[in-house]
Amino acid sequence: MPVSQMRILALFGAVAIYGSERANLEVLSALRDQGAKVLIVASEADYAADAGAYFRALGFDTVTAPYFVPPRPDYPINPLTTLPPHLVKAAVRFLAIHRDFKPTHIHVGTQLYVLNFLPALAVVRTPMVYRCGDAPILHNMIWRLTWRFIAGRAARFGAVSRYIAGTMTAAGAPADRIQVVYSRPPRRTEASPPAPAAGRTIAYVGQVTEKKGIGVLLEAFTRLAGDYPDARLLVAGRISQWIGDRWGQDLKAKAEADPLVADRVEFLGQVEDVPGVFARSLFAVAPTLTEEPMGNVVMEAKQAARASVIFRVGGFPEVIRHDVDGYICEDKSPEALEQALRRYLDDPAAAAAQGEAARLSLKTLGNDDFDARWAGIYADAVR
């Protein structure tokens, strides 16, 4: 089926826009730009209004439907306790949207959205494409049954890394339906990447949470700050007054109270102009402590011709060649990270050269073929 004949119904009940959401939107944008008609089923909840507005700002058509309230610090009720009546309400809405839109494909990017519409997805026979950006959730019976349904129901899978593809097959997904497609930088600029700014500035872009390793990064930076008076750290990520951001609030307060780094760690808040952050930096750091599937930030740093310092977790080592276009720390500790930071702070010329190697590596990683690969996955789904 030509892409121009595809009608894609995308299940997308996001309440905020993070890396996973941006990566799925990049796939949908690639298909739309090739002629596909895309309709996003957004959440009807008031707290998801900003996400719906974001979809429309990108030019997507949207409709709304009920989605589970995601677990959050200020909402202690387990959403699964409302499962039976919610499934009925969501299924009725989905079937009405499906009837009116007449999709050729259904796009899903998370188990939660499959569970949300599971009875309806079991009834309709429209091919489902599942973009897998995280390891399957299997910690209780409901999630295991949902994944088993996905493994049998999805016509094709797009995995964001070989690491994720391995977790999928281990959980029962057919290997012959899975294709690995590395994420394309979702926030791109057509301008040529600028040379690193004067001085030695390190950039962190991402969620300001403990599992993302920003606390380890701050400790490593504090350990070396006295040896590099011109070194600075930029932290781009949301730290609001919401209770869910309390860890980030505490981290910021700790940095601001330390006279050694108080005026050298700059918290930028939520940033859309990620290329602008990298333009101010010498290199990037993505010190995720958990098994990261494949972070967008490393690909965005590559596009900006910036090397990345990472820990050996998840899919990250698949896209970084140690001391060629980035630095891989074997040990997830402040000491190991400090050593990596010193590598580039001591030799800015090497950081710049490896940043250019990182930019060139995007072609090797298939970014130039991103549109065609996803078009192929969708075409295969209807065969």
Coordinates of C-alpha atoms in Angstrom, one line a residue:
M1 CA 0.0 0.0 0.0
P2 CA 1.4 3.4 -0.9
V3 CA 1.9 5.8 2.0
S4 CA -0.5 8.3 0.3
Q5 CA -3.3 5.8 0.8
M6 CA -2.7 5.2 4.5
R7 CA -5.1 6.4 7.2
I8 CA -3.4 6.1 10.5
L9 CA -5.3 6.2 13.8
A10 CA -2.7 7.0 16.5
L11 CA -3.6 6.2 20.1
F12 CA -1.8 9.0 22.1
G13 CA -3.2 9.8 25.5
A14 CA -0.2 11.8 26.7
V15 CA -0.5 14.2 29.5
A16 CA 3.0 15.8 28.9
I17 CA 5.5 15.7 26.1
Y18 CA 8.7 13.9 26.9
G19 CA 11.2 11.9 24.9
S20 CA 8.9 9.0 24.1
E21 CA 6.1 11.3 23.0
R22 CA 8.4 13.3 20.8
A23 CA 9.8 10.1 19.2
N24 CA 6.4 8.8 18.4
L25 CA 5.4 12.1 16.9
E26 CA 8.5 12.0 14.8
V27 CA 7.3 8.7 13.3
L28 CA 3.8 10.1 12.7
S29 CA 5.3 13.2 11.1
A30 CA 7.5 11.2 8.8
L31 CA 4.4 9.2 7.6
R32 CA 2.3 12.3 7.3
D33 CA 5.0 14.1 5.3
Q34 CA 4.9 11.2 2.8
G35 CA 1.2 11.6 2.3
A36 CA -0.5 9.6 5.0
K37 CA -3.6 10.9 6.8
V38 CA -3.0 10.8 10.6
L39 CA -5.6 11.3 13.3
I40 CA -4.4 11.4 16.9
V41 CA -6.8 10.1 19.6
A42 CA -5.8 12.4 22.5
S43 CA -6.9 12.4 26.1
E44 CA -10.1 14.2 26.9
A45 CA -9.0 15.0 30.4
D46 CA -8.5 18.6 31.4
Y47 CA -4.9 17.9 32.6
A48 CA -4.0 16.7 29.1
A49 CA -5.1 19.9 27.4
D50 CA -1.5 21.1 26.8
A51 CA -0.5 17.9 25.1
G52 CA -3.6 18.1 22.8
A53 CA -2.6 21.7 22.0
Y54 CA 0.9 20.6 21.2
F55 CA -0.4 18.0 18.7
R56 CA -2.5 20.5 17.0
A57 CA 0.4 23.1 16.9
L58 CA 2.3 20.4 14.9
G59 CA -0.5 20.3 12.4
F60 CA -2.1 17.0 13.5
D61 CA -5.9 16.5 13.5
T62 CA -7.1 15.3 16.9
V63 CA -10.1 13.7 18.5
T64 CA -10.5 12.9 22.2
A65 CA -11.3 9.8 24.2
P66 CA -11.1 8.7 27.8
Y67 CA -7.6 7.5 29.0
F68 CA -6.5 6.1 32.4
V69 CA -5.3 8.7 34.8
P70 CA -1.6 7.8 35.0
P71 CA -0.1 7.2 38.5
R72 CA 1.2 10.4 39.9
P73 CA 2.3 11.7 43.4
D74 CA -0.8 14.0 43.7
Y75 CA -3.3 11.2 42.6
P76 CA -2.9 8.3 45.0
I77 CA -5.7 6.2 43.5
N78 CA -4.5 3.2 41.5
P79 CA -6.1 3.7 38.0
L80 CA -6.5 0.0 37.6
T81 CA -9.2 0.0 40.3
T82 CA -11.4 1.7 37.7
L83 CA -10.6 -0.7 35.0
P84 CA -13.9 -2.5 34.1
P85 CA -16.2 0.5 33.6
H86 CA -13.4 2.6 32.0
L87 CA -12.7 -0.1 29.4
V88 CA -16.4 -0.1 28.3
K89 CA -16.5 3.7 28.0
A90 CA -13.1 3.8 26.1
A91 CA -14.2 1.0 23.8
V92 CA -17.4 2.7 22.8
R93 CA -15.6 5.9 22.0
F94 CA -12.9 4.1 20.1
L95 CA -15.3 2.2 17.9
A96 CA -17.2 5.3 17.0
I97 CA -13.9 7.1 16.0
H98 CA -12.8 4.0 14.1
R99 CA -16.1 3.8 12.2
D100 CA -16.0 7.5 11.2
F101 CA -12.2 7.6 10.3
K102 CA -11.9 4.2 8.7
P103 CA -8.2 3.7 9.4
T104 CA -5.9 1.4 7.4
H105 CA -3.6 1.3 10.4
I106 CA -3.6 1.8 14.2
H107 CA -0.4 3.2 15.7
V108 CA 0.4 2.6 19.4
G109 CA 3.5 3.4 21.4
T110 CA 2.9 2.1 24.8
Q111 CA 1.2 -0.8 26.6
L112 CA -0.9 1.6 28.6
Y113 CA -2.8 2.8 25.5
V114 CA -3.3 -0.8 24.3
L115 CA -4.8 -1.7 27.7
N116 CA -6.9 1.4 27.6
F117 CA -8.6 0.3 24.4
L118 CA -8.0 -3.5 24.6
P119 CA -11.6 -4.7 24.1
A120 CA -12.0 -2.5 21.0
L121 CA -8.6 -3.5 19.6
A122 CA -9.6 -7.2 20.1
V123 CA -12.8 -6.6 18.0
V124 CA -11.5 -4.6 15.0
R125 CA -9.1 -6.2 12.6
T126 CA -7.3 -3.1 11.4
P127 CA -3.5 -3.8 11.3
M128 CA -1.8 -2.5 14.4
V129 CA 1.8 -1.1 14.4
Y130 CA 3.5 -1.0 17.7
R131 CA 6.5 1.3 18.2
C132 CA 8.3 -0.2 21.2
G133 CA 10.3 2.5 23.0
D134 CA 10.5 0.7 26.3
A135 CA 11.0 -2.8 27.5
P136 CA 7.7 -4.8 27.9
I137 CA 6.0 -4.2 31.3
L138 CA 5.6 -7.6 32.9
H139 CA 5.6 -7.0 36.7
N140 CA 1.9 -8.1 37.2
M141 CA -0.7 -10.2 35.6
I142 CA -2.6 -7.4 33.9
W143 CA 0.6 -6.1 32.2
R144 CA 1.7 -9.6 31.2
L145 CA -1.7 -10.3 29.6
T146 CA -1.6 -6.9 27.8
W147 CA 1.8 -7.7 26.4
R148 CA 0.7 -11.2 25.3
F149 CA -2.2 -9.5 23.5
I150 CA 0.2 -7.0 21.8
A151 CA 2.6 -9.8 20.8
G152 CA -0.2 -11.6 19.0
R153 CA -2.2 -8.6 17.7
A154 CA 0.5 -6.3 16.3
A155 CA 1.2 -6.8 12.6
R156 CA 4.6 -5.1 12.8
F157 CA 6.9 -3.7 15.5
G158 CA 9.4 -0.9 15.4
A159 CA 12.0 -1.2 18.1
V160 CA 14.2 1.8 19.0
S161 CA 17.3 -0.3 19.6
R162 CA 18.6 -3.9 19.4
Y163 CA 18.5 -3.9 23.2
I164 CA 14.7 -3.3 23.2
A165 CA 14.2 -5.8 20.3
G166 CA 15.9 -8.4 22.6
T167 CA 13.6 -7.7 25.5
M168 CA 10.6 -8.0 23.1
T169 CA 11.5 -11.4 21.7
A170 CA 12.4 -12.6 25.2
A171 CA 8.8 -11.6 26.2
G172 CA 7.3 -13.5 23.3
A173 CA 7.1 -11.1 20.3
P174 CA 7.8 -12.7 17.0
A175 CA 11.3 -11.8 15.8
D176 CA 10.2 -11.7 12.1
R177 CA 7.8 -8.9 12.8
I178 CA 10.4 -6.6 14.5
Q179 CA 12.5 -4.0 12.8
V180 CA 15.0 -1.8 14.6
V181 CA 14.8 1.8 13.7
Y182 CA 16.9 4.2 15.7
S183 CA 15.2 7.4 16.7
R184 CA 15.7 10.5 14.6
P185 CA 16.4 13.8 16.5
P186 CA 12.9 15.2 17.1
R187 CA 14.0 18.8 17.5
R188 CA 16.1 19.6 14.4
T189 CA 17.6 22.7 12.9
E190 CA 18.6 23.1 9.3
A191 CA 21.5 25.4 10.3
S192 CA 25.0 24.1 10.3
P193 CA 26.1 23.0 13.8
P194 CA 28.1 25.9 15.4
A195 CA 31.6 25.4 16.7
P196 CA 31.8 24.9 20.5
A197 CA 31.5 28.1 22.4
A198 CA 34.4 29.6 24.2
G199 CA 35.0 28.1 27.6
R200 CA 34.3 24.6 28.7
T201 CA 30.5 24.2 29.1
I202 CA 28.8 20.8 29.7
A203 CA 25.2 20.3 28.7
Y204 CA 22.6 18.0 30.3
V205 CA 19.1 17.8 28.6
G206 CA 16.4 15.7 30.0
Q207 CA 14.1 15.0 32.9
V208 CA 15.5 16.2 36.2
T209 CA 14.9 12.9 38.1
E210 CA 17.1 10.6 40.1
K211 CA 17.1 7.8 37.6
K212 CA 18.4 10.1 34.9
G213 CA 21.6 10.4 36.8
I214 CA 21.6 14.2 37.1
G215 CA 22.5 13.9 40.8
V216 CA 25.6 11.8 39.9
L217 CA 26.5 14.4 37.3
L218 CA 26.2 17.2 39.8
E219 CA 28.5 15.3 42.2
A220 CA 31.0 14.6 39.5
F221 CA 31.0 18.3 38.4
T222 CA 31.5 19.4 42.0
R223 CA 34.5 17.1 42.4
L224 CA 36.3 18.7 39.5
A225 CA 35.0 22.3 39.6
G226 CA 38.0 23.6 41.5
D227 CA 40.4 22.4 38.8
Y228 CA 38.5 24.1 35.9
P229 CA 37.5 27.6 36.9
D230 CA 35.9 28.2 33.5
A231 CA 33.8 25.0 33.5
R232 CA 30.1 25.4 33.6
L233 CA 27.1 23.0 33.6
L234 CA 23.8 23.7 31.8
V235 CA 20.8 21.7 33.1
A236 CA 17.8 21.8 30.7
G237 CA 14.8 20.1 32.2
R238 CA 11.6 21.0 34.0
I239 CA 11.7 21.8 37.7
S240 CA 8.3 23.1 38.6
Q241 CA 6.5 23.7 41.9
W242 CA 4.5 20.5 41.4
I243 CA 5.0 17.8 44.1
G244 CA 6.3 15.4 41.4
D245 CA 9.3 17.6 40.8
R246 CA 10.3 17.7 44.5
W247 CA 13.5 15.7 43.9
G248 CA 14.6 18.2 41.2
Q249 CA 13.7 21.1 43.5
D250 CA 16.0 19.7 46.2
L251 CA 18.8 19.1 43.7
K252 CA 18.6 22.7 42.5
A253 CA 18.6 24.0 46.1
K254 CA 21.6 21.9 46.9
A255 CA 23.6 23.3 43.9
E256 CA 22.6 26.9 44.7
A257 CA 23.8 26.5 48.3
D258 CA 27.2 25.3 47.3
P259 CA 29.5 28.3 46.9
L260 CA 31.9 26.3 44.6
V261 CA 29.3 25.7 41.9
A262 CA 26.4 28.0 42.7
D263 CA 27.2 30.4 39.9
R264 CA 28.4 27.7 37.5
V265 CA 25.4 25.4 37.3
E266 CA 22.6 27.0 35.3
F267 CA 19.2 25.5 35.6
L268 CA 17.4 26.5 32.4
G269 CA 14.0 24.8 33.0
Q270 CA 12.0 23.3 30.3
V271 CA 13.7 24.1 26.9
E272 CA 12.4 23.6 23.4
D273 CA 15.4 25.1 21.7
V274 CA 17.7 22.1 22.5
P275 CA 20.0 22.9 19.5
G276 CA 20.5 26.3 21.2
V277 CA 21.6 24.6 24.4
F278 CA 24.1 22.4 22.6
A279 CA 25.4 25.4 20.7
R280 CA 26.5 26.8 24.1
S281 CA 28.3 23.6 25.0
L282 CA 31.5 21.7 24.4
F283 CA 29.9 18.3 24.8
A284 CA 26.8 16.6 26.3
V285 CA 26.2 14.2 29.2
A286 CA 23.4 11.6 29.4
P287 CA 24.2 9.7 32.7
T288 CA 21.0 7.6 32.9
L289 CA 21.3 5.0 35.6
T290 CA 18.5 2.7 34.4
E291 CA 18.4 0.5 31.3
E292 CA 17.7 3.4 28.9
P293 CA 16.0 2.1 25.7
M294 CA 17.4 4.8 23.5
G295 CA 17.4 8.4 24.5
N296 CA 16.6 11.1 22.0
V297 CA 19.2 13.4 23.6
V298 CA 22.2 11.5 22.3
M299 CA 20.8 11.7 18.8
E300 CA 20.1 15.4 19.2
A301 CA 23.6 15.9 20.5
K302 CA 25.0 14.1 17.4
Q303 CA 23.0 16.4 15.2
A304 CA 24.5 19.3 16.9
A305 CA 28.0 17.8 16.4
R306 CA 28.5 17.2 20.1
A307 CA 30.0 14.1 21.7
S308 CA 28.0 12.5 24.5
V309 CA 29.2 11.0 27.8
I310 CA 27.1 8.0 28.8
F311 CA 26.9 5.0 31.1
R312 CA 26.8 1.5 29.6
V313 CA 23.1 1.0 29.9
G314 CA 20.4 -0.3 27.6
G315 CA 20.6 0.8 24.0
F316 CA 23.0 3.7 24.5
P317 CA 26.2 1.8 23.7
E318 CA 24.8 0.8 20.3
V319 CA 25.1 4.4 19.1
I320 CA 28.3 5.5 20.8
R321 CA 31.8 4.4 19.8
H322 CA 34.0 4.9 22.9
D323 CA 36.5 7.7 22.5
V324 CA 35.5 8.1 18.8
D325 CA 32.2 9.9 18.9
G326 CA 31.6 9.8 22.6
Y327 CA 32.7 8.4 25.9
I328 CA 31.2 5.3 27.6
C329 CA 31.7 5.0 31.4
E330 CA 31.8 1.4 32.5
D331 CA 31.0 2.2 36.1
K332 CA 27.9 4.2 37.1
S333 CA 29.6 6.3 39.7
P334 CA 30.6 9.9 40.3
E335 CA 34.2 8.9 40.1
A336 CA 33.8 7.2 36.6
L337 CA 31.8 10.2 35.4
E338 CA 34.4 12.6 36.7
Q339 CA 37.1 10.8 34.7
A340 CA 35.0 11.1 31.5
L341 CA 34.3 14.8 32.0
R342 CA 38.0 15.4 32.6
R343 CA 38.8 13.7 29.2
Y344 CA 37.0 16.4 27.3
L345 CA 37.7 19.3 29.6
D346 CA 41.4 18.6 29.3
D347 CA 41.2 18.4 25.5
P348 CA 38.5 20.6 24.0
A349 CA 40.0 19.9 20.5
A350 CA 39.3 16.2 21.0
A351 CA 35.8 16.9 22.2
A352 CA 35.1 19.0 19.0
A353 CA 36.6 16.3 16.7
Q354 CA 34.6 13.6 18.3
G355 CA 31.5 15.8 18.1
E356 CA 32.0 16.0 14.3
A357 CA 32.4 12.2 14.2
A358 CA 29.1 12.0 16.1
R359 CA 27.3 14.1 13.6
L360 CA 28.6 12.0 10.7
S361 CA 27.5 8.8 12.5
L362 CA 23.8 9.7 12.1
K363 CA 24.0 8.5 8.5
T364 CA 25.5 5.1 9.6
L365 CA 22.7 4.8 12.2
G366 CA 20.1 5.1 9.4
N367 CA 18.7 8.6 10.1
D368 CA 18.7 9.4 6.4
D369 CA 16.5 6.4 5.8
F370 CA 14.1 7.0 8.7
D371 CA 11.1 8.0 6.6
A372 CA 11.5 5.1 4.2
R373 CA 12.0 2.5 7.0
W374 CA 8.8 3.5 8.7
A375 CA 6.9 3.6 5.5
G376 CA 8.2 0.1 4.9
I377 CA 7.0 -1.1 8.3
Y378 CA 3.6 0.3 7.6
A379 CA 3.4 -1.2 4.2
D380 CA 4.5 -4.6 5.5
A381 CA 1.7 -4.4 8.2
V382 CA -1.0 -4.8 5.6
R383 CA 0.6 -7.6 3.6

